């Protein structure tokens, strides 16, 4: 099946008729439908599909005659040499774009097809993967599947996570029929990680560097450190009409000051700071709120820059809270360290192509690739040009011609990594 | 049944176990339970209960021998002299206090009991009332019941109102079993207004004027003009990590500036401005929002002051939107004109009591009394002291001794208005 046909297959799954954006929150019907589609595609290609206790899936193309699921007993597969794995995720942010995640999955399947057309057979196992819950859009913790798989996060550490409707993560996983819900003991790996010897993730670019460099494809050098911080502003609920302005303890005012402070700090320092999510109580037009909770997404070129920016925002928020008679508490919900992808691997992937080397560029977005890299897996990322740079939104886009160049680039990369050395 | 016993009866209805606040949104189970309790109390007092097509209820104590429901045929009742009506509402804001509304209803019933103990019999009909949906906490339009009853708002004008779950007002009314849902033609009045010759509403004070004046009870002089304005800030959804600060069109930043501008304008001018409700799309930690919708509650001592404050906030919001690459649109969802309560009636109620006249004071809160006054009904309000001034929040409070003084004051007032002139 062609790249274009696969893309058309996935297009309606979880798509909003009004915005055209995608709602594929983890363990929902839409995301499960996409996951089932992936398994079906892998089976149609005679790959050996393995799903771990958390729902992460790797489908293997094994070396040797046949090379298929029938070609190796499961016991033998477990003991096999660690393989080269490529893939991405199928979940989306709320009202997200079509490309973030699925492009890497569909390109991985298309690259397998292309390699077979070229008559290539791998000399080490070659896996196509989907990790669950990359965006953290439902339970607040990004890269959940890869974190659990690599042991960066433990089951104990996520037991208390709930979505906005109060559904616990493990209940949502149980509803999706995942083995973790059986109470089976699952250690780090959950059955998958120890077989990933090298990981390559293809992803739509989320900025416009490749547009400026006039290149359809690039290679990631690393990922900026990134934190998600919950700000709880507490004040006193009161009547919006009868309470004099000077008698109020209005947390919305403290919040507003904090939004502007974060925006200014990030601008001044050339970093990133965003308040994109807010929850207000009681959220009533004619009541001064008792509480405003808001989440700061902060990213910077280094850990030191990130910490300085957060400290500056916290200080400014606290100063304003003192004047407003409110309080502010800050909790780091997740902090991801800086990632530097394996430089030798990146050079090996980027160098020596017709038309010159592929450009190397940093990214400010978190990815499963970053989690695997932090876990010691040699890891690389390929980016496909995005004409507007828009991401996490319905307008996210990549031209089909560029996507097909991405598939070729991924196939070339896999040939280098899984072929004769 | 004593005031205290009635208060205990109502206390658990719609009360949140976690905050202690009340959730009695109109046409929900909790609010319907309170409404049914009221009808039961009226029947137990042998009052003639009349509910109009919209759910507003007036229960009549008629002059003459018997004076009860049995004492007058329905036809005769329709043609009777307009009466003196006292009451309030039983719905609440989200997580509101116990007193706003119910104090006026329970005090009305207790005042009837006290008048009967005193051996008083009215020389004109005396009604005890509950109007539906005073707070506007579900469909956004305050004083809905009294507006429909007086014709200030038509059924056509509210057909499109929906709650946050998308439920249409008329469907919610139908679910509550109200006659309006039968498609019956209902003109202004819906069967009630033309029989209200004079209206008195007792209410917990929502500020601390009575504390400063050392008085348990006061009389309202008028209500400040009041508007609810929806601000729609539009920008462009984008990735919170990869989008450079200078490439963003972030409506949250424009919103934050507007919150601070409104707060500052109200402070400078001695008026009131509150942003207490916000709705963000997609409301995702790692996405720049595409849209922020927020509601400004603004109140001022005169229409001119209100309009100037709104114009200043709009101008400042628009200027910032221009710099942020966002847009802002403002829609007035409801504007209530200034109310000056009948000055002769207020003086008649306030003057000549043991211990001196009751103080006269303005209020910044909207009430059904304001709607009836605007419709030409001679109207008055009594306030009962609130030690903290907190309102629309779980901490809203009045001491029982002050509440009982309020019942006496209301009974005295009804004696003056419904007794021999």
PDB file of C-alpha atoms in Angstrom, chain B residues 102-344:
ATOM      1  CA  UNK B 102     -32.812  31.571  49.951  1.00  0.00           C
ATOM      2  CA  UNK B 103     -32.615  34.098  52.806  1.00  0.00           C
ATOM      3  CA  UNK B 104     -35.301  36.200  51.084  1.00  0.00           C
ATOM      4  CA  UNK B 105     -37.508  33.172  50.422  1.00  0.00           C
ATOM      5  CA  UNK B 106     -37.268  31.668  53.901  1.00  0.00           C
ATOM      6  CA  UNK B 107     -37.707  35.113  55.482  1.00  0.00           C
ATOM      7  CA  UNK B 108     -40.865  35.670  53.393  1.00  0.00           C
ATOM      8  CA  UNK B 109     -42.383  32.425  54.695  1.00  0.00           C
ATOM      9  CA  UNK B 110     -41.293  33.254  58.256  1.00  0.00           C
ATOM     10  CA  UNK B 111     -42.761  36.762  57.927  1.00  0.00           C
ATOM     11  CA  UNK B 112     -46.144  35.259  56.975  1.00  0.00           C
ATOM     12  CA  UNK B 113     -45.941  33.068  60.088  1.00  0.00           C
ATOM     13  CA  UNK B 114     -45.039  36.085  62.234  1.00  0.00           C
ATOM     14  CA  UNK B 115     -47.874  38.184  60.804  1.00  0.00           C
ATOM     15  CA  UNK B 116     -50.342  35.400  61.568  1.00  0.00           C
ATOM     16  CA  UNK B 117     -48.956  35.160  65.116  1.00  0.00           C
ATOM     17  CA  UNK B 118     -49.530  38.901  65.393  1.00  0.00           C
ATOM     18  CA  UNK B 119     -53.166  38.352  64.323  1.00  0.00           C
ATOM     19  CA  UNK B 120     -52.626  40.416  61.167  1.00  0.00           C
ATOM     20  CA  UNK B 121     -54.931  39.884  58.179  1.00  0.00           C
ATOM     21  CA  UNK B 122     -54.073  41.579  54.889  1.00  0.00           C
ATOM     22  CA  UNK B 123     -56.471  44.067  53.299  1.00  0.00           C
ATOM     23  CA  UNK B 124     -54.953  43.350  49.878  1.00  0.00           C
ATOM     24  CA  UNK B 125     -53.485  40.080  48.533  1.00  0.00           C
ATOM     25  CA  UNK B 126     -50.106  39.208  49.982  1.00  0.00           C
ATOM     26  CA  UNK B 127     -47.870  36.929  47.877  1.00  0.00           C
ATOM     27  CA  UNK B 128     -44.722  34.965  48.632  1.00  0.00           C
ATOM     28  CA  UNK B 129     -42.577  34.433  45.545  1.00  0.00           C
ATOM     29  CA  UNK B 130     -39.677  32.591  43.977  1.00  0.00           C
ATOM     30  CA  UNK B 131     -38.402  33.699  40.573  1.00  0.00           C
ATOM     31  CA  UNK B 132     -36.392  31.204  38.512  1.00  0.00           C
ATOM     32  CA  UNK B 133     -32.812  31.638  37.263  1.00  0.00           C
ATOM     33  CA  UNK B 134     -31.838  34.872  38.962  1.00  0.00           C
ATOM     34  CA  UNK B 135     -28.072  34.357  38.847  1.00  0.00           C
ATOM     35  CA  UNK B 136     -27.701  33.590  35.146  1.00  0.00           C
ATOM     36  CA  UNK B 137     -25.099  31.027  36.173  1.00  0.00           C
ATOM     37  CA  UNK B 138     -26.146  28.475  33.580  1.00  0.00           C
ATOM     38  CA  UNK B 139     -27.391  30.349  30.497  1.00  0.00           C
ATOM     39  CA  UNK B 140     -25.530  33.631  30.983  1.00  0.00           C
ATOM     40  CA  UNK B 141     -28.572  35.915  31.320  1.00  0.00           C
ATOM     41  CA  UNK B 142     -29.260  37.090  34.878  1.00  0.00           C
ATOM     42  CA  UNK B 143     -32.820  37.523  36.206  1.00  0.00           C
ATOM     43  CA  UNK B 144     -34.198  35.340  33.429  1.00  0.00           C
ATOM     44  CA  UNK B 145     -37.452  34.480  35.237  1.00  0.00           C
ATOM     45  CA  UNK B 146     -38.358  38.037  36.151  1.00  0.00           C
ATOM     46  CA  UNK B 147     -37.264  39.317  32.734  1.00  0.00           C
ATOM     47  CA  UNK B 148     -39.554  36.844  30.965  1.00  0.00           C
ATOM     48  CA  UNK B 149     -42.377  37.565  33.383  1.00  0.00           C
ATOM     49  CA  UNK B 150     -42.210  41.334  32.900  1.00  0.00           C
ATOM     50  CA  UNK B 151     -41.578  41.113  29.156  1.00  0.00           C
ATOM     51  CA  UNK B 152     -38.120  42.704  29.513  1.00  0.00           C
ATOM     52  CA  UNK B 153     -36.960  39.620  27.582  1.00  0.00           C
ATOM     53  CA  UNK B 154     -39.044  37.580  25.154  1.00  0.00           C
ATOM     54  CA  UNK B 155     -39.039  33.842  24.598  1.00  0.00           C
ATOM     55  CA  UNK B 156     -37.720  34.481  21.086  1.00  0.00           C
ATOM     56  CA  UNK B 157     -34.813  36.354  22.613  1.00  0.00           C
ATOM     57  CA  UNK B 158     -33.681  33.401  24.737  1.00  0.00           C
ATOM     58  CA  UNK B 159     -34.344  30.495  22.357  1.00  0.00           C
ATOM     59  CA  UNK B 160     -30.702  30.289  21.352  1.00  0.00           C
ATOM     60  CA  UNK B 161     -29.307  30.341  24.902  1.00  0.00           C
ATOM     61  CA  UNK B 162     -27.375  27.191  25.760  1.00  0.00           C
ATOM     62  CA  UNK B 163     -25.476  26.058  28.816  1.00  0.00           C
ATOM     63  CA  UNK B 164     -21.833  24.932  28.813  1.00  0.00           C
ATOM     64  CA  UNK B 165     -22.880  21.402  27.848  1.00  0.00           C
ATOM     65  CA  UNK B 166     -24.801  22.715  24.842  1.00  0.00           C
ATOM     66  CA  UNK B 167     -28.247  22.172  26.397  1.00  0.00           C
ATOM     67  CA  UNK B 168     -30.784  24.729  25.144  1.00  0.00           C
ATOM     68  CA  UNK B 169     -32.637  26.754  27.782  1.00  0.00           C
ATOM     69  CA  UNK B 170     -36.040  25.617  26.534  1.00  0.00           C
ATOM     70  CA  UNK B 171     -34.951  21.965  26.637  1.00  0.00           C
ATOM     71  CA  UNK B 172     -33.770  22.433  30.228  1.00  0.00           C
ATOM     72  CA  UNK B 173     -37.124  24.034  31.064  1.00  0.00           C
ATOM     73  CA  UNK B 174     -38.937  21.146  29.371  1.00  0.00           C
ATOM     74  CA  UNK B 175     -36.908  18.628  31.364  1.00  0.00           C
ATOM     75  CA  UNK B 176     -38.047  20.494  34.493  1.00  0.00           C
ATOM     76  CA  UNK B 177     -41.661  20.031  33.365  1.00  0.00           C
ATOM     77  CA  UNK B 178     -42.436  23.739  32.856  1.00  0.00           C
ATOM     78  CA  UNK B 179     -45.520  24.644  30.785  1.00  0.00           C
ATOM     79  CA  UNK B 180     -43.553  26.908  28.425  1.00  0.00           C
ATOM     80  CA  UNK B 181     -42.140  23.757  26.848  1.00  0.00           C
ATOM     81  CA  UNK B 182     -45.577  22.635  25.620  1.00  0.00           C
ATOM     82  CA  UNK B 183     -45.409  25.244  22.900  1.00  0.00           C
ATOM     83  CA  UNK B 184     -48.308  27.067  24.560  1.00  0.00           C
ATOM     84  CA  UNK B 185     -48.373  30.729  23.587  1.00  0.00           C
ATOM     85  CA  UNK B 186     -47.246  32.770  26.573  1.00  0.00           C
ATOM     86  CA  UNK B 187     -47.364  36.533  26.497  1.00  0.00           C
ATOM     87  CA  UNK B 188     -45.495  38.854  28.839  1.00  0.00           C
ATOM     88  CA  UNK B 189     -46.422  37.985  32.370  1.00  0.00           C
ATOM     89  CA  UNK B 190     -46.792  34.284  31.708  1.00  0.00           C
ATOM     90  CA  UNK B 191     -49.702  34.502  34.128  1.00  0.00           C
ATOM     91  CA  UNK B 192     -48.056  36.320  37.021  1.00  0.00           C
ATOM     92  CA  UNK B 193     -46.764  39.855  36.565  1.00  0.00           C
ATOM     93  CA  UNK B 194     -50.054  41.655  36.215  1.00  0.00           C
ATOM     94  CA  UNK B 195     -50.963  40.673  39.757  1.00  0.00           C
ATOM     95  CA  UNK B 196     -47.853  42.129  41.424  1.00  0.00           C
ATOM     96  CA  UNK B 197     -48.799  45.596  42.608  1.00  0.00           C
ATOM     97  CA  UNK B 198     -45.754  46.105  44.808  1.00  0.00           C
ATOM     98  CA  UNK B 199     -42.612  44.006  45.329  1.00  0.00           C
ATOM     99  CA  UNK B 200     -40.304  43.711  48.332  1.00  0.00           C
ATOM    100  CA  UNK B 201     -37.157  41.569  48.223  1.00  0.00           C
ATOM    101  CA  UNK B 202     -35.163  40.786  51.338  1.00  0.00           C
ATOM    102  CA  UNK B 203     -31.531  39.881  50.605  1.00  0.00           C
ATOM    103  CA  UNK B 204     -28.291  39.256  52.439  1.00  0.00           C
ATOM    104  CA  UNK B 205     -26.053  42.299  52.032  1.00  0.00           C
ATOM    105  CA  UNK B 206     -23.174  41.688  49.631  1.00  0.00           C
ATOM    106  CA  UNK B 207     -20.873  44.301  51.056  1.00  0.00           C
ATOM    107  CA  UNK B 208     -20.126  45.663  54.537  1.00  0.00           C
ATOM    108  CA  UNK B 209     -22.022  48.968  54.648  1.00  0.00           C
ATOM    109  CA  UNK B 210     -24.345  47.711  57.397  1.00  0.00           C
ATOM    110  CA  UNK B 211     -21.337  46.586  59.438  1.00  0.00           C
ATOM    111  CA  UNK B 212     -19.905  50.113  59.218  1.00  0.00           C
ATOM    112  CA  UNK B 213     -23.310  51.601  60.107  1.00  0.00           C
ATOM    113  CA  UNK B 214     -23.789  49.134  62.973  1.00  0.00           C
ATOM    114  CA  UNK B 215     -27.272  48.216  61.713  1.00  0.00           C
ATOM    115  CA  UNK B 216     -28.710  44.693  61.241  1.00  0.00           C
ATOM    116  CA  UNK B 217     -31.113  45.816  58.487  1.00  0.00           C
ATOM    117  CA  UNK B 218     -31.048  48.418  55.704  1.00  0.00           C
ATOM    118  CA  UNK B 219     -33.136  49.571  52.744  1.00  0.00           C
ATOM    119  CA  UNK B 220     -31.839  49.771  49.161  1.00  0.00           C
ATOM    120  CA  UNK B 221     -31.816  53.110  47.377  1.00  0.00           C
ATOM    121  CA  UNK B 222     -30.925  51.665  43.962  1.00  0.00           C
ATOM    122  CA  UNK B 223     -28.753  49.359  41.861  1.00  0.00           C
ATOM    123  CA  UNK B 224     -25.706  50.396  39.863  1.00  0.00           C
ATOM    124  CA  UNK B 225     -25.900  49.779  36.107  1.00  0.00           C
ATOM    125  CA  UNK B 226     -24.214  46.510  35.202  1.00  0.00           C
ATOM    126  CA  UNK B 227     -22.977  44.825  32.054  1.00  0.00           C
ATOM    127  CA  UNK B 228     -21.642  41.416  31.065  1.00  0.00           C
ATOM    128  CA  UNK B 229     -19.389  41.548  28.032  1.00  0.00           C
ATOM    129  CA  UNK B 230     -17.886  38.592  26.175  1.00  0.00           C
ATOM    130  CA  UNK B 231     -14.346  39.190  24.886  1.00  0.00           C
ATOM    131  CA  UNK B 232     -13.251  36.839  22.093  1.00  0.00           C
ATOM    132  CA  UNK B 233      -9.490  36.925  21.586  1.00  0.00           C
ATOM    133  CA  UNK B 234      -8.364  35.087  18.447  1.00  0.00           C
ATOM    134  CA  UNK B 235      -4.806  34.126  17.587  1.00  0.00           C
ATOM    135  CA  UNK B 236      -3.098  31.144  15.998  1.00  0.00           C
ATOM    136  CA  UNK B 237      -2.705  27.760  17.648  1.00  0.00           C
ATOM    137  CA  UNK B 238       0.893  26.604  17.510  1.00  0.00           C
ATOM    138  CA  UNK B 239       3.555  24.499  19.205  1.00  0.00           C
ATOM    139  CA  UNK B 240       4.637  25.910  22.550  1.00  0.00           C
ATOM    140  CA  UNK B 241       8.221  24.775  22.067  1.00  0.00           C
ATOM    141  CA  UNK B 242       9.142  25.284  18.482  1.00  0.00           C
ATOM    142  CA  UNK B 243       7.355  28.557  17.721  1.00  0.00           C
ATOM    143  CA  UNK B 244       9.632  31.534  18.326  1.00  0.00           C
ATOM    144  CA  UNK B 245       8.152  34.150  20.668  1.00  0.00           C
ATOM    145  CA  UNK B 246       8.277  36.776  17.929  1.00  0.00           C
ATOM    146  CA  UNK B 247       6.395  34.520  15.468  1.00  0.00           C
ATOM    147  CA  UNK B 248       3.461  33.914  17.803  1.00  0.00           C
ATOM    148  CA  UNK B 249      -0.046  35.250  17.708  1.00  0.00           C
ATOM    149  CA  UNK B 250      -0.902  34.309  21.277  1.00  0.00           C
ATOM    150  CA  UNK B 251      -4.361  35.420  22.451  1.00  0.00           C
ATOM    151  CA  UNK B 252      -3.522  34.538  26.095  1.00  0.00           C
ATOM    152  CA  UNK B 253      -1.063  37.430  26.188  1.00  0.00           C
ATOM    153  CA  UNK B 254      -3.691  39.851  24.867  1.00  0.00           C
ATOM    154  CA  UNK B 255      -6.174  38.503  27.397  1.00  0.00           C
ATOM    155  CA  UNK B 256      -3.712  38.946  30.268  1.00  0.00           C
ATOM    156  CA  UNK B 257      -3.147  42.572  29.316  1.00  0.00           C
ATOM    157  CA  UNK B 258      -6.906  43.115  29.188  1.00  0.00           C
ATOM    158  CA  UNK B 259      -7.395  41.664  32.688  1.00  0.00           C
ATOM    159  CA  UNK B 260      -4.842  44.097  34.096  1.00  0.00           C
ATOM    160  CA  UNK B 261      -6.284  47.019  32.125  1.00  0.00           C
ATOM    161  CA  UNK B 262      -9.812  46.329  33.405  1.00  0.00           C
ATOM    162  CA  UNK B 263      -8.589  45.985  36.973  1.00  0.00           C
ATOM    163  CA  UNK B 264      -6.675  49.235  36.764  1.00  0.00           C
ATOM    164  CA  UNK B 265      -9.491  51.205  35.118  1.00  0.00           C
ATOM    165  CA  UNK B 266     -11.969  50.089  37.786  1.00  0.00           C
ATOM    166  CA  UNK B 267      -9.550  50.922  40.601  1.00  0.00           C
ATOM    167  CA  UNK B 268      -8.818  54.380  39.250  1.00  0.00           C
ATOM    168  CA  UNK B 269     -12.486  55.220  38.737  1.00  0.00           C
ATOM    169  CA  UNK B 270     -13.889  53.634  41.906  1.00  0.00           C
ATOM    170  CA  UNK B 271     -16.012  51.234  39.845  1.00  0.00           C
ATOM    171  CA  UNK B 272     -15.988  47.424  39.499  1.00  0.00           C
ATOM    172  CA  UNK B 273     -14.495  45.218  36.768  1.00  0.00           C
ATOM    173  CA  UNK B 274     -13.935  41.468  36.982  1.00  0.00           C
ATOM    174  CA  UNK B 275     -12.769  38.715  34.664  1.00  0.00           C
ATOM    175  CA  UNK B 276     -13.974  35.623  36.534  1.00  0.00           C
ATOM    176  CA  UNK B 277     -14.695  33.245  33.663  1.00  0.00           C
ATOM    177  CA  UNK B 278     -12.362  32.063  30.896  1.00  0.00           C
ATOM    178  CA  UNK B 279     -12.611  29.458  28.171  1.00  0.00           C
ATOM    179  CA  UNK B 280      -9.448  28.548  26.247  1.00  0.00           C
ATOM    180  CA  UNK B 281      -9.055  26.503  23.070  1.00  0.00           C
ATOM    181  CA  UNK B 282      -7.485  23.961  22.843  1.00  0.00           C
ATOM    182  CA  UNK B 283      -6.439  24.566  26.501  1.00  0.00           C
ATOM    183  CA  UNK B 284      -3.379  22.412  26.193  1.00  0.00           C
ATOM    184  CA  UNK B 285      -0.129  22.931  28.111  1.00  0.00           C
ATOM    185  CA  UNK B 286       2.112  22.554  25.079  1.00  0.00           C
ATOM    186  CA  UNK B 287       0.079  24.571  22.567  1.00  0.00           C
ATOM    187  CA  UNK B 288      -0.218  28.319  22.034  1.00  0.00           C
ATOM    188  CA  UNK B 289      -4.023  28.790  22.201  1.00  0.00           C
ATOM    189  CA  UNK B 290      -6.019  29.619  19.092  1.00  0.00           C
ATOM    190  CA  UNK B 291      -8.712  31.359  21.108  1.00  0.00           C
ATOM    191  CA  UNK B 292      -9.339  32.765  24.565  1.00  0.00           C
ATOM    192  CA  UNK B 293     -12.886  33.760  25.431  1.00  0.00           C
ATOM    193  CA  UNK B 294     -13.403  35.675  28.667  1.00  0.00           C
ATOM    194  CA  UNK B 295     -16.301  37.498  30.280  1.00  0.00           C
ATOM    195  CA  UNK B 296     -16.021  40.972  31.789  1.00  0.00           C
ATOM    196  CA  UNK B 297     -18.432  41.812  34.577  1.00  0.00           C
ATOM    197  CA  UNK B 298     -18.509  45.614  34.848  1.00  0.00           C
ATOM    198  CA  UNK B 299     -20.517  47.851  37.165  1.00  0.00           C
ATOM    199  CA  UNK B 300     -20.401  51.577  37.726  1.00  0.00           C
ATOM    200  CA  UNK B 301     -22.261  54.311  39.541  1.00  0.00           C
ATOM    201  CA  UNK B 302     -23.853  55.560  36.302  1.00  0.00           C
ATOM    202  CA  UNK B 303     -24.371  54.461  32.713  1.00  0.00           C
ATOM    203  CA  UNK B 304     -21.879  57.072  31.552  1.00  0.00           C
ATOM    204  CA  UNK B 305     -19.213  55.756  33.935  1.00  0.00           C
ATOM    205  CA  UNK B 306     -19.938  52.187  32.819  1.00  0.00           C
ATOM    206  CA  UNK B 307     -19.638  53.064  29.140  1.00  0.00           C
ATOM    207  CA  UNK B 308     -16.433  55.004  29.648  1.00  0.00           C
ATOM    208  CA  UNK B 309     -14.839  52.135  31.579  1.00  0.00           C
ATOM    209  CA  UNK B 310     -15.815  49.595  28.901  1.00  0.00           C
ATOM    210  CA  UNK B 311     -14.545  51.873  26.123  1.00  0.00           C
ATOM    211  CA  UNK B 312     -11.195  52.280  27.921  1.00  0.00           C
ATOM    212  CA  UNK B 313     -10.792  48.514  28.414  1.00  0.00           C
ATOM    213  CA  UNK B 314     -11.757  47.821  24.781  1.00  0.00           C
ATOM    214  CA  UNK B 315      -9.295  50.404  23.519  1.00  0.00           C
ATOM    215  CA  UNK B 316      -6.418  49.024  25.609  1.00  0.00           C
ATOM    216  CA  UNK B 317      -7.271  45.441  24.569  1.00  0.00           C
ATOM    217  CA  UNK B 318      -7.393  46.448  20.907  1.00  0.00           C
ATOM    218  CA  UNK B 319      -4.044  48.252  21.107  1.00  0.00           C
ATOM    219  CA  UNK B 320      -2.371  45.205  22.624  1.00  0.00           C
ATOM    220  CA  UNK B 321      -4.056  42.891  20.094  1.00  0.00           C
ATOM    221  CA  UNK B 322      -2.499  44.991  17.338  1.00  0.00           C
ATOM    222  CA  UNK B 323       0.954  44.404  18.830  1.00  0.00           C
ATOM    223  CA  UNK B 324       0.287  40.685  19.459  1.00  0.00           C
ATOM    224  CA  UNK B 325      -1.057  39.921  15.984  1.00  0.00           C
ATOM    225  CA  UNK B 326      -4.313  38.811  17.573  1.00  0.00           C
ATOM    226  CA  UNK B 327      -7.845  40.138  17.338  1.00  0.00           C
ATOM    227  CA  UNK B 328     -10.420  40.990  19.981  1.00  0.00           C
ATOM    228  CA  UNK B 329     -14.170  41.261  19.575  1.00  0.00           C
ATOM    229  CA  UNK B 330     -16.488  42.407  22.324  1.00  0.00           C
ATOM    230  CA  UNK B 331     -20.165  41.426  22.582  1.00  0.00           C
ATOM    231  CA  UNK B 332     -22.475  42.839  25.272  1.00  0.00           C
ATOM    232  CA  UNK B 333     -24.308  39.739  26.527  1.00  0.00           C
ATOM    233  CA  UNK B 334     -26.468  41.695  28.940  1.00  0.00           C
ATOM    234  CA  UNK B 335     -26.613  45.278  30.122  1.00  0.00           C
ATOM    235  CA  UNK B 336     -28.836  46.293  33.022  1.00  0.00           C
ATOM    236  CA  UNK B 337     -29.730  49.938  33.362  1.00  0.00           C
ATOM    237  CA  UNK B 338     -29.349  51.806  36.629  1.00  0.00           C
ATOM    238  CA  UNK B 339     -32.251  51.181  39.013  1.00  0.00           C
ATOM    239  CA  UNK B 340     -33.557  53.818  41.399  1.00  0.00           C
ATOM    240  CA  UNK B 341     -36.043  52.182  43.741  1.00  0.00           C
ATOM    241  CA  UNK B 342     -39.272  54.086  44.466  1.00  0.00           C
ATOM    242  CA  UNK B 343     -37.950  56.798  46.871  1.00  0.00           C
ATOM    243  CA  UNK B 344     -41.287  57.370  48.621  1.00  0.00           C
TER     244      UNK B 344
END
